[in-house]
Amino acid sequence: ELTLKSSDTHPDGYPTVEAVKHMGKLLKERTNDRICVEVFHSAQLGQEKDTIEQTKFGVIDLNRVSMGPFNNLVEETKVVSLPYVFKGVDHMHRVMDGPIGDDILKAFEPHGYVGLAFYDGGSRSFYNKVKPIKSIEDLKGMKVRVMQSDIFVDMMTALGANATPMPYGEVYSAIQTGVIDGAENNWPSFESSGHYEVAGYYTLDEHLIVPEVLVMSKASWDKLSAEDQAAVRQAAKDSVSVMREMWVAREKASEEKVRAAGVEVITEIDKAPFMAAMDSVYEKHVTSDKLKDLVARIRSTD
Amino acid sequence: MKSVAWALRHVARLALWLAAAGLIMMTVFITAQVVARYIFNDSLVWSEPAAVILMGWFIFLGAAVGIREGYHLSFDVMLYFLPQSAKLWLYSVSDLVVTGFGVGMVWFGSQLALSAWDVKLPSLGISGAFDFLPIVGGGVLMVLFSMERLARRAAGMPTARFGETDPLED
Amino acid sequence: MEVWVLFGTFVFLLLIGTPVAFCLGVASFATVLYLGLPPVVVFQQLNSGVSVFALMAIPFFIFAGELMVRGDIARRLVALAGAMVGHMRGGLGQVNITASVLFGGISGSAAADATAIGGLMIPQMKEKGYSVEYGVNVTVVSSIIALMLPPSHNMIIYSISAGGRLSIADLFTAGIIPGLLLAVSLMITAWFVAKKAGYPTETFPGWAMLGAIFFNAIPGILLIVIIFGGVRSGIFTASESSCIAAVYALLVTTLAYRTMNWTSFVEATKAAVRTTAMVLLVIGCAASFGWLLAFLRIPAELVELMKAVSDNPIIILLMINLVLLMLGTFMDMSPLIVITTPIFLPVATAFGVDPVHFGVILVLNLGIGLCTPPVGTVLFVGCAVGRISVWDAIRTIWPFYGAAVFTLLLVTYIPSLSLWLPSLFH
Ligand code: NA
Ligand code: NA
């Protein structure tokens, strides 16, 4: 009866797209065909900034988005976008699956969204065409493309690199021709964008491990009965494990392809100086008591 | 009506000047970015978002002036076969429809601006409302200029259309 | 029913002469109201449709074109083309086409090309005894060359519509051979048409004169080198190159040629704003329209429909080309790129067509649409410059349409025409 429209900027077959489809399948079974989900993948309904607004206005019901566009809207999401805040992917899972994750999901509600679940966004690392980055000194003066976000720009500046915002579509030729020296991303994007063809050095510093989030429009949510709300929330939670399995497989496949292409992957790297350089970024962006408390809680999670 | 037309001509002139200034500023910003990056190895993070907002302003201001000056592309082939009086009625329907769309731009553009009020734009540090103000400003002018067209037609004064070379002589 | 509201409103408004941008915008507005969705989404898409960094190439290239026309760069290029090919059969027709190749290499706009070259050539051709129709026909169809040769902002629009993941530099490079091929087939056509009509040839001015005219045109030709060289050597990105083109045109016309005064500069800027505002408003409104198409799942259904008809890529490409040519006859280029890329690119790639190759097909195909009535911006411009009616122009334009469609078929079925050159840079 009721079809929930869901948006995703990733293409069909991508782990997040498949996860939301899986959620729809579960929901359909559990509500006896009353509620199903229709996924609009490949940014058909717009870029994330647009679909976030559309979700708020109730034009679409579900939305899988990255945290970045929410940073200046829902303060709590900033904390997971901080560089080196997590010790690794497993640590991120433990934090987001626990009470801290629940608190962040709840923080969406006053802004017109219902936070349902966190998906993986992988871990972002630096790649470039000039030289292997083995220490923080190697990054000095390098022109690195980052997303248009204050935290990311400040992080690059703190590392001594030259943060260069640029539309994603221009990055390939920009690296190829030398407008910029490199960029940063996770394994699957490094591979699918073809950037590995032009950037031969990938340094696994994992500076950002930012989960992605599935939110529902508060307007659509309020139309559901309490029972259906519970069913939606549960189906979303249940889709997370499917997503994570697919993500690991995808990451592995991308890694194999990139390594086979002869990209030099730098794994042995002392992250301590990188983390130490982040003090100024934390000082500037972790300003409220709420954020300070969240950072402290993440740091004290095993 | 003549004095209203005179006043609106000056509004249109001012809007076109502002739009032209916007284009020139945009040229300066992007050139500055290229020079800073290539010569001084120092990227300007604000140049791209600032240029995009400027572009919004000059598009919507320019588009509004286009209604007054009649330079929007339209498809007049069917109208060739109609008598002049029928044509004038249909032009008025068009102008009414454009007025309605302009009202939508003002109303819903304001709604978007309000909802983005608390959002801070990255790299610029200004309110997200600035993203949507061009729509609101352009919408106000569109409503004004398309209502002027209706009034001019009612008063028997000429209105400009795409492909006509003679400009408004008021 | 929603589909009928969307297309019905659009066609009705189009027929009563509402500006195309508003036909798209109001049809979307009406459909959203009919569906009971918050109308705010229409205006959000209108705004985000034009708030795209790479679209900046449109105002910049148009601005550069205006400066070149008003600052004498275009006239010197036409003079050079005249000295080079004027002595061939069809004389000024060949000059017109060659000038479009030279000018096309520095401008991305077919309308600018038709205005600049047509404005200079058509009066000359009339004077020398050519029929005005011939002049308009050659001007109009050869201006498609400007879309194919780099820089072309339509390639940038395509890259954005394809999700922003295609290399603009590759798309630029891919258009070169098809653009030159189009020039050659138009020149051959012009030769035959001129022969039949008995048009005169110009006298070859001699190598010394040719050298002097070439010297005069060097600053204009250098722009091609600067744009292409700058993008390929990493000084600036493809979309930034548009801004450099405008700055360079301004520098040449004020410092080298000294042909640009304050009044012409202000007029050029205002003209650029007018054209840009018109084009980008259509793109913004097309974004709302495209959003509704996606929301109503029309692209997905069309893909299914086409897959049901055939699974042969040759047939599929032919079908896509026919649909695009048809759409191109009644809509303008940029909105069609924005609307049709998300619909047809997935179909084409599903049948193994390279996205860069598809971009070249799309731009060439829709470029032909710019020259066909009822809605053909370039045809309108050409007729306005030559002061003849659209009907007079299209009665004799058929050989040139034929040459363009023939080139389109070659480009469609021989992928290496598009893909070989970019592959050299990988
Ligand atoms: Na060009
Ligand atoms: Na057309």
mmCIF file with all atom_site columns, N, CA, C and O in Angstrom, chain A residues 5 38-40 44-45 50 53-54 57 59 166-170 172-173 176-179 192, chain C residues 38 40 44-45 48 53 164-167 231-234 237-239 291 294-295 297 425-426:
data_model
loop_
_atom_site.group_PDB
_atom_site.id
_atom_site.type_symbol
_atom_site.label_atom_id
_atom_site.label_alt_id
_atom_site.label_comp_id
_atom_site.label_asym_id
_atom_site.label_entity_id
_atom_site.label_seq_id
_atom_site.pdbx_PDB_ins_code
_atom_site.Cartn_x
_atom_site.Cartn_y
_atom_site.Cartn_z
_atom_site.occupancy
_atom_site.B_iso_or_equiv
_atom_site.pdbx_formal_charge
_atom_site.auth_seq_id
_atom_site.auth_comp_id
_atom_site.auth_asym_id
_atom_site.auth_atom_id
_atom_site.pdbx_PDB_model_num
ATOM 1   N N  . LYS A 1 5   ? 9.738  6.338  -0.690  1.00 0.00 ? 5   LYS A N  1
ATOM 2   C CA . LYS A 1 5   ? 10.725 6.682  -1.705  1.00 0.00 ? 5   LYS A CA 1
ATOM 3   C C  . LYS A 1 5   ? 12.033 7.009  -1.012  1.00 0.00 ? 5   LYS A C  1
ATOM 4   O O  . LYS A 1 5   ? 12.075 7.801  -0.082  1.00 0.00 ? 5   LYS A O  1
ATOM 5   N N  . GLU A 1 38  ? 11.153 2.041  -2.377  1.00 0.00 ? 38  GLU A N  1
ATOM 6   C CA . GLU A 1 38  ? 11.592 2.209  -3.755  1.00 0.00 ? 38  GLU A CA 1
ATOM 7   C C  . GLU A 1 38  ? 12.855 3.075  -3.720  1.00 0.00 ? 38  GLU A C  1
ATOM 8   O O  . GLU A 1 38  ? 12.808 4.194  -3.209  1.00 0.00 ? 38  GLU A O  1
ATOM 9   N N  . VAL A 1 39  ? 13.962 2.539  -4.235  1.00 0.00 ? 39  VAL A N  1
ATOM 10  C CA . VAL A 1 39  ? 15.225 3.281  -4.148  1.00 0.00 ? 39  VAL A CA 1
ATOM 11  C C  . VAL A 1 39  ? 15.514 4.016  -5.455  1.00 0.00 ? 39  VAL A C  1
ATOM 12  O O  . VAL A 1 39  ? 15.545 3.419  -6.525  1.00 0.00 ? 39  VAL A O  1
ATOM 13  N N  . PHE A 1 40  ? 15.726 5.318  -5.368  1.00 0.00 ? 40  PHE A N  1
ATOM 14  C CA . PHE A 1 40  ? 16.181 6.130  -6.500  1.00 0.00 ? 40  PHE A CA 1
ATOM 15  C C  . PHE A 1 40  ? 17.683 6.298  -6.338  1.00 0.00 ? 40  PHE A C  1
ATOM 16  O O  . PHE A 1 40  ? 18.134 7.129  -5.554  1.00 0.00 ? 40  PHE A O  1
ATOM 17  N N  . GLN A 1 44  ? 19.444 10.389 -8.815  1.00 0.00 ? 44  GLN A N  1
ATOM 18  C CA . GLN A 1 44  ? 18.353 10.757 -9.726  1.00 0.00 ? 44  GLN A CA 1
ATOM 19  C C  . GLN A 1 44  ? 17.526 11.908 -9.187  1.00 0.00 ? 44  GLN A C  1
ATOM 20  O O  . GLN A 1 44  ? 16.990 12.706 -9.946  1.00 0.00 ? 44  GLN A O  1
ATOM 21  N N  . LEU A 1 45  ? 17.379 11.974 -7.861  1.00 0.00 ? 45  LEU A N  1
ATOM 22  C CA . LEU A 1 45  ? 16.546 13.032 -7.289  1.00 0.00 ? 45  LEU A CA 1
ATOM 23  C C  . LEU A 1 45  ? 17.374 14.214 -6.805  1.00 0.00 ? 45  LEU A C  1
ATOM 24  O O  . LEU A 1 45  ? 16.845 15.123 -6.154  1.00 0.00 ? 45  LEU A O  1
ATOM 25  N N  . ASP A 1 50  ? 20.556 18.643 -1.804  1.00 0.00 ? 50  ASP A N  1
ATOM 26  C CA . ASP A 1 50  ? 19.167 18.796 -2.265  1.00 0.00 ? 50  ASP A CA 1
ATOM 27  C C  . ASP A 1 50  ? 18.246 17.777 -1.605  1.00 0.00 ? 50  ASP A C  1
ATOM 28  O O  . ASP A 1 50  ? 17.168 18.114 -1.124  1.00 0.00 ? 50  ASP A O  1
ATOM 29  N N  . GLU A 1 53  ? 17.204 18.475 1.907   1.00 0.00 ? 53  GLU A N  1
ATOM 30  C CA . GLU A 1 53  ? 16.101 19.437 2.005   1.00 0.00 ? 53  GLU A CA 1
ATOM 31  C C  . GLU A 1 53  ? 14.776 18.765 1.624   1.00 0.00 ? 53  GLU A C  1
ATOM 32  O O  . GLU A 1 53  ? 13.748 18.972 2.275   1.00 0.00 ? 53  GLU A O  1
ATOM 33  N N  . GLN A 1 54  ? 14.823 17.960 0.538   1.00 0.00 ? 54  GLN A N  1
ATOM 34  C CA . GLN A 1 54  ? 13.585 17.296 0.103   1.00 0.00 ? 54  GLN A CA 1
ATOM 35  C C  . GLN A 1 54  ? 13.043 16.369 1.188   1.00 0.00 ? 54  GLN A C  1
ATOM 36  O O  . GLN A 1 54  ? 11.840 16.239 1.363   1.00 0.00 ? 54  GLN A O  1
ATOM 37  N N  . PHE A 1 57  ? 11.245 18.408 3.751   1.00 0.00 ? 57  PHE A N  1
ATOM 38  C CA . PHE A 1 57  ? 9.923  18.852 3.296   1.00 0.00 ? 57  PHE A CA 1
ATOM 39  C C  . PHE A 1 57  ? 8.981  17.679 3.040   1.00 0.00 ? 57  PHE A C  1
ATOM 40  O O  . PHE A 1 57  ? 7.843  17.890 2.640   1.00 0.00 ? 57  PHE A O  1
ATOM 41  N N  . VAL A 1 59  ? 9.139  15.409 0.665   1.00 0.00 ? 59  VAL A N  1
ATOM 42  C CA . VAL A 1 59  ? 8.987  15.011 -0.732  1.00 0.00 ? 59  VAL A CA 1
ATOM 43  C C  . VAL A 1 59  ? 9.463  13.574 -0.906  1.00 0.00 ? 59  VAL A C  1
ATOM 44  O O  . VAL A 1 59  ? 8.861  12.784 -1.620  1.00 0.00 ? 59  VAL A O  1
ATOM 45  N N  . MET A 1 166 ? 37.520 21.421 -5.335  1.00 0.00 ? 166 MET A N  1
ATOM 46  C CA . MET A 1 166 ? 37.342 21.279 -6.785  1.00 0.00 ? 166 MET A CA 1
ATOM 47  C C  . MET A 1 166 ? 36.194 20.307 -7.012  1.00 0.00 ? 166 MET A C  1
ATOM 48  O O  . MET A 1 166 ? 36.037 19.362 -6.251  1.00 0.00 ? 166 MET A O  1
ATOM 49  N N  . PRO A 1 167 ? 35.372 20.521 -8.055  1.00 0.00 ? 167 PRO A N  1
ATOM 50  C CA . PRO A 1 167 ? 34.300 19.554 -8.314  1.00 0.00 ? 167 PRO A CA 1
ATOM 51  C C  . PRO A 1 167 ? 34.878 18.159 -8.575  1.00 0.00 ? 167 PRO A C  1
ATOM 52  O O  . PRO A 1 167 ? 35.920 18.033 -9.223  1.00 0.00 ? 167 PRO A O  1
ATOM 53  N N  . TYR A 1 168 ? 34.190 17.149 -8.070  1.00 0.00 ? 168 TYR A N  1
ATOM 54  C CA . TYR A 1 168 ? 34.697 15.778 -8.162  1.00 0.00 ? 168 TYR A CA 1
ATOM 55  C C  . TYR A 1 168 ? 35.004 15.380 -9.604  1.00 0.00 ? 168 TYR A C  1
ATOM 56  O O  . TYR A 1 168 ? 35.999 14.717 -9.876  1.00 0.00 ? 168 TYR A O  1
ATOM 57  N N  . GLY A 1 169 ? 34.153 15.814 -10.533 1.00 0.00 ? 169 GLY A N  1
ATOM 58  C CA . GLY A 1 169 ? 34.304 15.417 -11.931 1.00 0.00 ? 169 GLY A CA 1
ATOM 59  C C  . GLY A 1 169 ? 35.577 15.922 -12.581 1.00 0.00 ? 169 GLY A C  1
ATOM 60  O O  . GLY A 1 169 ? 35.986 15.438 -13.636 1.00 0.00 ? 169 GLY A O  1
ATOM 61  N N  . GLU A 1 170 ? 36.217 16.922 -11.993 1.00 0.00 ? 170 GLU A N  1
ATOM 62  C CA . GLU A 1 170 ? 37.418 17.477 -12.609 1.00 0.00 ? 170 GLU A CA 1
ATOM 63  C C  . GLU A 1 170 ? 38.677 16.878 -12.012 1.00 0.00 ? 170 GLU A C  1
ATOM 64  O O  . GLU A 1 170 ? 39.782 17.170 -12.476 1.00 0.00 ? 170 GLU A O  1
ATOM 65  N N  . TYR A 1 172 ? 39.999 13.825 -11.851 1.00 0.00 ? 172 TYR A N  1
ATOM 66  C CA . TYR A 1 172 ? 40.801 12.906 -12.668 1.00 0.00 ? 172 TYR A CA 1
ATOM 67  C C  . TYR A 1 172 ? 41.748 13.681 -13.573 1.00 0.00 ? 172 TYR A C  1
ATOM 68  O O  . TYR A 1 172 ? 42.969 13.513 -13.519 1.00 0.00 ? 172 TYR A O  1
ATOM 69  N N  . SER A 1 173 ? 41.194 14.578 -14.397 1.00 0.00 ? 173 SER A N  1
ATOM 70  C CA . SER A 1 173 ? 42.092 15.308 -15.302 1.00 0.00 ? 173 SER A CA 1
ATOM 71  C C  . SER A 1 173 ? 42.997 16.252 -14.530 1.00 0.00 ? 173 SER A C  1
ATOM 72  O O  . SER A 1 173 ? 44.121 16.505 -14.960 1.00 0.00 ? 173 SER A O  1
ATOM 73  N N  . GLN A 1 176 ? 45.836 14.187 -13.452 1.00 0.00 ? 176 GLN A N  1
ATOM 74  C CA . GLN A 1 176 ? 46.555 13.762 -14.642 1.00 0.00 ? 176 GLN A CA 1
ATOM 75  C C  . GLN A 1 176 ? 47.446 14.883 -15.186 1.00 0.00 ? 176 GLN A C  1
ATOM 76  O O  . GLN A 1 176 ? 48.606 14.677 -15.512 1.00 0.00 ? 176 GLN A O  1
ATOM 77  N N  . THR A 1 177 ? 46.882 16.098 -15.253 1.00 0.00 ? 177 THR A N  1
ATOM 78  C CA . THR A 1 177 ? 47.624 17.198 -15.859 1.00 0.00 ? 177 THR A CA 1
ATOM 79  C C  . THR A 1 177 ? 48.490 17.936 -14.851 1.00 0.00 ? 177 THR A C  1
ATOM 80  O O  . THR A 1 177 ? 49.328 18.742 -15.234 1.00 0.00 ? 177 THR A O  1
ATOM 81  N N  . GLY A 1 178 ? 48.265 17.704 -13.549 1.00 0.00 ? 178 GLY A N  1
ATOM 82  C CA . GLY A 1 178 ? 49.091 18.349 -12.543 1.00 0.00 ? 178 GLY A CA 1
ATOM 83  C C  . GLY A 1 178 ? 48.528 19.642 -11.985 1.00 0.00 ? 178 GLY A C  1
ATOM 84  O O  . GLY A 1 178 ? 49.236 20.375 -11.304 1.00 0.00 ? 178 GLY A O  1
ATOM 85  N N  . VAL A 1 179 ? 47.242 19.943 -12.246 1.00 0.00 ? 179 VAL A N  1
ATOM 86  C CA . VAL A 1 179 ? 46.617 21.090 -11.586 1.00 0.00 ? 179 VAL A CA 1
ATOM 87  C C  . VAL A 1 179 ? 46.700 20.873 -10.071 1.00 0.00 ? 179 VAL A C  1
ATOM 88  O O  . VAL A 1 179 ? 46.988 21.779 -9.302  1.00 0.00 ? 179 VAL A O  1
ATOM 89  N N  . SER A 1 192 ? 36.803 3.161  -8.440  1.00 0.00 ? 192 SER A N  1
ATOM 90  C CA . SER A 1 192 ? 35.729 3.372  -9.424  1.00 0.00 ? 192 SER A CA 1
ATOM 91  C C  . SER A 1 192 ? 35.873 4.705  -10.164 1.00 0.00 ? 192 SER A C  1
ATOM 92  O O  . SER A 1 192 ? 35.455 4.839  -11.305 1.00 0.00 ? 192 SER A O  1
ATOM 93  N N  . PRO C 2 38  ? 5.044  19.000 -1.883  1.00 0.00 ? 38  PRO C N  1
ATOM 94  C CA . PRO C 2 38  ? 5.403  20.390 -1.555  1.00 0.00 ? 38  PRO C CA 1
ATOM 95  C C  . PRO C 2 38  ? 6.048  21.066 -2.768  1.00 0.00 ? 38  PRO C C  1
ATOM 96  O O  . PRO C 2 38  ? 7.073  20.591 -3.259  1.00 0.00 ? 38  PRO C O  1
ATOM 97  N N  . VAL C 2 40  ? 7.855  23.433 -3.100  1.00 0.00 ? 40  VAL C N  1
ATOM 98  C CA . VAL C 2 40  ? 9.170  23.994 -2.829  1.00 0.00 ? 40  VAL C CA 1
ATOM 99  C C  . VAL C 2 40  ? 10.256 23.246 -3.609  1.00 0.00 ? 40  VAL C C  1
ATOM 100 O O  . VAL C 2 40  ? 11.277 23.811 -3.993  1.00 0.00 ? 40  VAL C O  1
ATOM 101 N N  . GLN C 2 44  ? 13.635 24.581 -5.489  1.00 0.00 ? 44  GLN C N  1
ATOM 102 C CA . GLN C 2 44  ? 14.929 24.085 -5.028  1.00 0.00 ? 44  GLN C CA 1
ATOM 103 C C  . GLN C 2 44  ? 15.745 23.569 -6.212  1.00 0.00 ? 44  GLN C C  1
ATOM 104 O O  . GLN C 2 44  ? 16.927 23.876 -6.344  1.00 0.00 ? 44  GLN C O  1
ATOM 105 N N  . GLN C 2 45  ? 15.092 22.796 -7.097  1.00 0.00 ? 45  GLN C N  1
ATOM 106 C CA . GLN C 2 45  ? 15.810 22.256 -8.249  1.00 0.00 ? 45  GLN C CA 1
ATOM 107 C C  . GLN C 2 45  ? 16.204 23.358 -9.224  1.00 0.00 ? 45  GLN C C  1
ATOM 108 O O  . GLN C 2 45  ? 17.268 23.319 -9.830  1.00 0.00 ? 45  GLN C O  1
ATOM 109 N N  . SER C 2 48  ? 19.301 24.752 -7.546  1.00 0.00 ? 48  SER C N  1
ATOM 110 C CA . SER C 2 48  ? 20.509 23.923 -7.569  1.00 0.00 ? 48  SER C CA 1
ATOM 111 C C  . SER C 2 48  ? 20.905 23.572 -8.999  1.00 0.00 ? 48  SER C C  1
ATOM 112 O O  . SER C 2 48  ? 22.071 23.304 -9.264  1.00 0.00 ? 48  SER C O  1
ATOM 113 N N  . PHE C 2 53  ? 29.245 24.660 -10.249 1.00 0.00 ? 53  PHE C N  1
ATOM 114 C CA . PHE C 2 53  ? 30.476 25.373 -10.584 1.00 0.00 ? 53  PHE C CA 1
ATOM 115 C C  . PHE C 2 53  ? 30.822 25.258 -12.071 1.00 0.00 ? 53  PHE C C  1
ATOM 116 O O  . PHE C 2 53  ? 31.149 26.246 -12.716 1.00 0.00 ? 53  PHE C O  1
ATOM 117 N N  . GLY C 2 164 ? 28.956 13.981 -13.403 1.00 0.00 ? 164 GLY C N  1
ATOM 118 C CA . GLY C 2 164 ? 30.190 14.680 -13.060 1.00 0.00 ? 164 GLY C CA 1
ATOM 119 C C  . GLY C 2 164 ? 31.413 13.798 -12.959 1.00 0.00 ? 164 GLY C C  1
ATOM 120 O O  . GLY C 2 164 ? 32.415 14.191 -12.398 1.00 0.00 ? 164 GLY C O  1
ATOM 121 N N  . ARG C 2 165 ? 31.359 12.577 -13.464 1.00 0.00 ? 165 ARG C N  1
ATOM 122 C CA . ARG C 2 165 ? 32.523 11.711 -13.312 1.00 0.00 ? 165 ARG C CA 1
ATOM 123 C C  . ARG C 2 165 ? 33.279 11.489 -14.612 1.00 0.00 ? 165 ARG C C  1
ATOM 124 O O  . ARG C 2 165 ? 34.222 10.699 -14.653 1.00 0.00 ? 165 ARG C O  1
ATOM 125 N N  . LEU C 2 166 ? 32.857 12.155 -15.685 1.00 0.00 ? 166 LEU C N  1
ATOM 126 C CA . LEU C 2 166 ? 33.591 12.019 -16.939 1.00 0.00 ? 166 LEU C CA 1
ATOM 127 C C  . LEU C 2 166 ? 34.619 13.129 -17.028 1.00 0.00 ? 166 LEU C C  1
ATOM 128 O O  . LEU C 2 166 ? 34.345 14.261 -16.644 1.00 0.00 ? 166 LEU C O  1
ATOM 129 N N  . SER C 2 167 ? 35.794 12.800 -17.562 1.00 0.00 ? 167 SER C N  1
ATOM 130 C CA . SER C 2 167 ? 36.833 13.803 -17.686 1.00 0.00 ? 167 SER C CA 1
ATOM 131 C C  . SER C 2 167 ? 36.453 14.806 -18.780 1.00 0.00 ? 167 SER C C  1
ATOM 132 O O  . SER C 2 167 ? 36.236 14.439 -19.930 1.00 0.00 ? 167 SER C O  1
ATOM 133 N N  . VAL C 2 231 ? 45.009 23.672 -20.340 1.00 0.00 ? 231 VAL C N  1
ATOM 134 C CA . VAL C 2 231 ? 44.260 22.571 -19.730 1.00 0.00 ? 231 VAL C CA 1
ATOM 135 C C  . VAL C 2 231 ? 45.122 21.313 -19.709 1.00 0.00 ? 231 VAL C C  1
ATOM 136 O O  . VAL C 2 231 ? 45.231 20.627 -18.693 1.00 0.00 ? 231 VAL C O  1
ATOM 137 N N  . ARG C 2 232 ? 45.793 21.031 -20.839 1.00 0.00 ? 232 ARG C N  1
ATOM 138 C CA . ARG C 2 232 ? 46.555 19.794 -20.919 1.00 0.00 ? 232 ARG C CA 1
ATOM 139 C C  . ARG C 2 232 ? 47.844 19.838 -20.094 1.00 0.00 ? 232 ARG C C  1
ATOM 140 O O  . ARG C 2 232 ? 48.407 18.818 -19.750 1.00 0.00 ? 232 ARG C O  1
ATOM 141 N N  . SER C 2 233 ? 48.357 21.055 -19.769 1.00 0.00 ? 233 SER C N  1
ATOM 142 C CA . SER C 2 233 ? 49.593 21.097 -18.994 1.00 0.00 ? 233 SER C CA 1
ATOM 143 C C  . SER C 2 233 ? 49.342 21.404 -17.524 1.00 0.00 ? 233 SER C C  1
ATOM 144 O O  . SER C 2 233 ? 50.278 21.569 -16.755 1.00 0.00 ? 233 SER C O  1
ATOM 145 N N  . GLY C 2 234 ? 48.070 21.466 -17.132 1.00 0.00 ? 234 GLY C N  1
ATOM 146 C CA . GLY C 2 234 ? 47.793 21.539 -15.704 1.00 0.00 ? 234 GLY C CA 1
ATOM 147 C C  . GLY C 2 234 ? 47.856 22.926 -15.096 1.00 0.00 ? 234 GLY C C  1
ATOM 148 O O  . GLY C 2 234 ? 47.954 23.060 -13.882 1.00 0.00 ? 234 GLY C O  1
ATOM 149 N N  . THR C 2 237 ? 42.020 24.136 -14.859 1.00 0.00 ? 237 THR C N  1
ATOM 150 C CA . THR C 2 237 ? 41.121 23.038 -15.208 1.00 0.00 ? 237 THR C CA 1
ATOM 151 C C  . THR C 2 237 ? 40.288 23.451 -16.420 1.00 0.00 ? 237 THR C C  1
ATOM 152 O O  . THR C 2 237 ? 40.269 24.613 -16.801 1.00 0.00 ? 237 THR C O  1
ATOM 153 N N  . ALA C 2 238 ? 39.568 22.472 -16.980 1.00 0.00 ? 238 ALA C N  1
ATOM 154 C CA . ALA C 2 238 ? 38.768 22.753 -18.176 1.00 0.00 ? 238 ALA C CA 1
ATOM 155 C C  . ALA C 2 238 ? 37.749 23.850 -17.906 1.00 0.00 ? 238 ALA C C  1
ATOM 156 O O  . ALA C 2 238 ? 37.561 24.743 -18.721 1.00 0.00 ? 238 ALA C O  1
ATOM 157 N N  . SER C 2 239 ? 37.076 23.804 -16.737 1.00 0.00 ? 239 SER C N  1
ATOM 158 C CA . SER C 2 239 ? 36.065 24.843 -16.528 1.00 0.00 ? 239 SER C CA 1
ATOM 159 C C  . SER C 2 239 ? 36.724 26.188 -16.239 1.00 0.00 ? 239 SER C C  1
ATOM 160 O O  . SER C 2 239 ? 36.181 27.225 -16.600 1.00 0.00 ? 239 SER C O  1
ATOM 161 N N  . TRP C 2 291 ? 13.882 16.472 -12.675 1.00 0.00 ? 291 TRP C N  1
ATOM 162 C CA . TRP C 2 291 ? 13.617 15.868 -11.361 1.00 0.00 ? 291 TRP C CA 1
ATOM 163 C C  . TRP C 2 291 ? 12.283 15.136 -11.387 1.00 0.00 ? 291 TRP C C  1
ATOM 164 O O  . TRP C 2 291 ? 12.161 14.013 -10.912 1.00 0.00 ? 291 TRP C O  1
ATOM 165 N N  . ALA C 2 294 ? 12.465 11.895 -13.310 1.00 0.00 ? 294 ALA C N  1
ATOM 166 C CA . ALA C 2 294 ? 13.058 10.828 -12.497 1.00 0.00 ? 294 ALA C CA 1
ATOM 167 C C  . ALA C 2 294 ? 12.071 10.351 -11.450 1.00 0.00 ? 294 ALA C C  1
ATOM 168 O O  . ALA C 2 294 ? 11.903 9.153  -11.219 1.00 0.00 ? 294 ALA C O  1
ATOM 169 N N  . PHE C 2 295 ? 11.388 11.314 -10.803 1.00 0.00 ? 295 PHE C N  1
ATOM 170 C CA . PHE C 2 295 ? 10.436 10.980 -9.749  1.00 0.00 ? 295 PHE C CA 1
ATOM 171 C C  . PHE C 2 295 ? 9.303  10.109 -10.291 1.00 0.00 ? 295 PHE C C  1
ATOM 172 O O  . PHE C 2 295 ? 8.839  9.193  -9.622  1.00 0.00 ? 295 PHE C O  1
ATOM 173 N N  . ARG C 2 297 ? 9.667  8.143  -12.725 1.00 0.00 ? 297 ARG C N  1
ATOM 174 C CA . ARG C 2 297 ? 10.318 6.944  -13.267 1.00 0.00 ? 297 ARG C CA 1
ATOM 175 C C  . ARG C 2 297 ? 10.214 6.832  -14.790 1.00 0.00 ? 297 ARG C C  1
ATOM 176 O O  . ARG C 2 297 ? 10.180 5.730  -15.340 1.00 0.00 ? 297 ARG C O  1
ATOM 177 N N  . PHE C 2 425 ? 46.313 10.449 -24.764 1.00 0.00 ? 425 PHE C N  1
ATOM 178 C CA . PHE C 2 425 ? 46.739 11.193 -23.578 1.00 0.00 ? 425 PHE C CA 1
ATOM 179 C C  . PHE C 2 425 ? 46.753 10.320 -22.325 1.00 0.00 ? 425 PHE C C  1
ATOM 180 O O  . PHE C 2 425 ? 47.068 10.784 -21.250 1.00 0.00 ? 425 PHE C O  1
ATOM 181 N N  . HIS C 2 426 ? 46.312 9.053  -22.447 1.00 0.00 ? 426 HIS C N  1
ATOM 182 C CA . HIS C 2 426 ? 46.245 8.219  -21.244 1.00 0.00 ? 426 HIS C CA 1
ATOM 183 C C  . HIS C 2 426 ? 47.531 7.455  -21.004 1.00 0.00 ? 426 HIS C C  1
ATOM 184 O O  . HIS C 2 426 ? 48.246 7.141  -21.927 1.00 0.00 ? 426 HIS C O  1
#
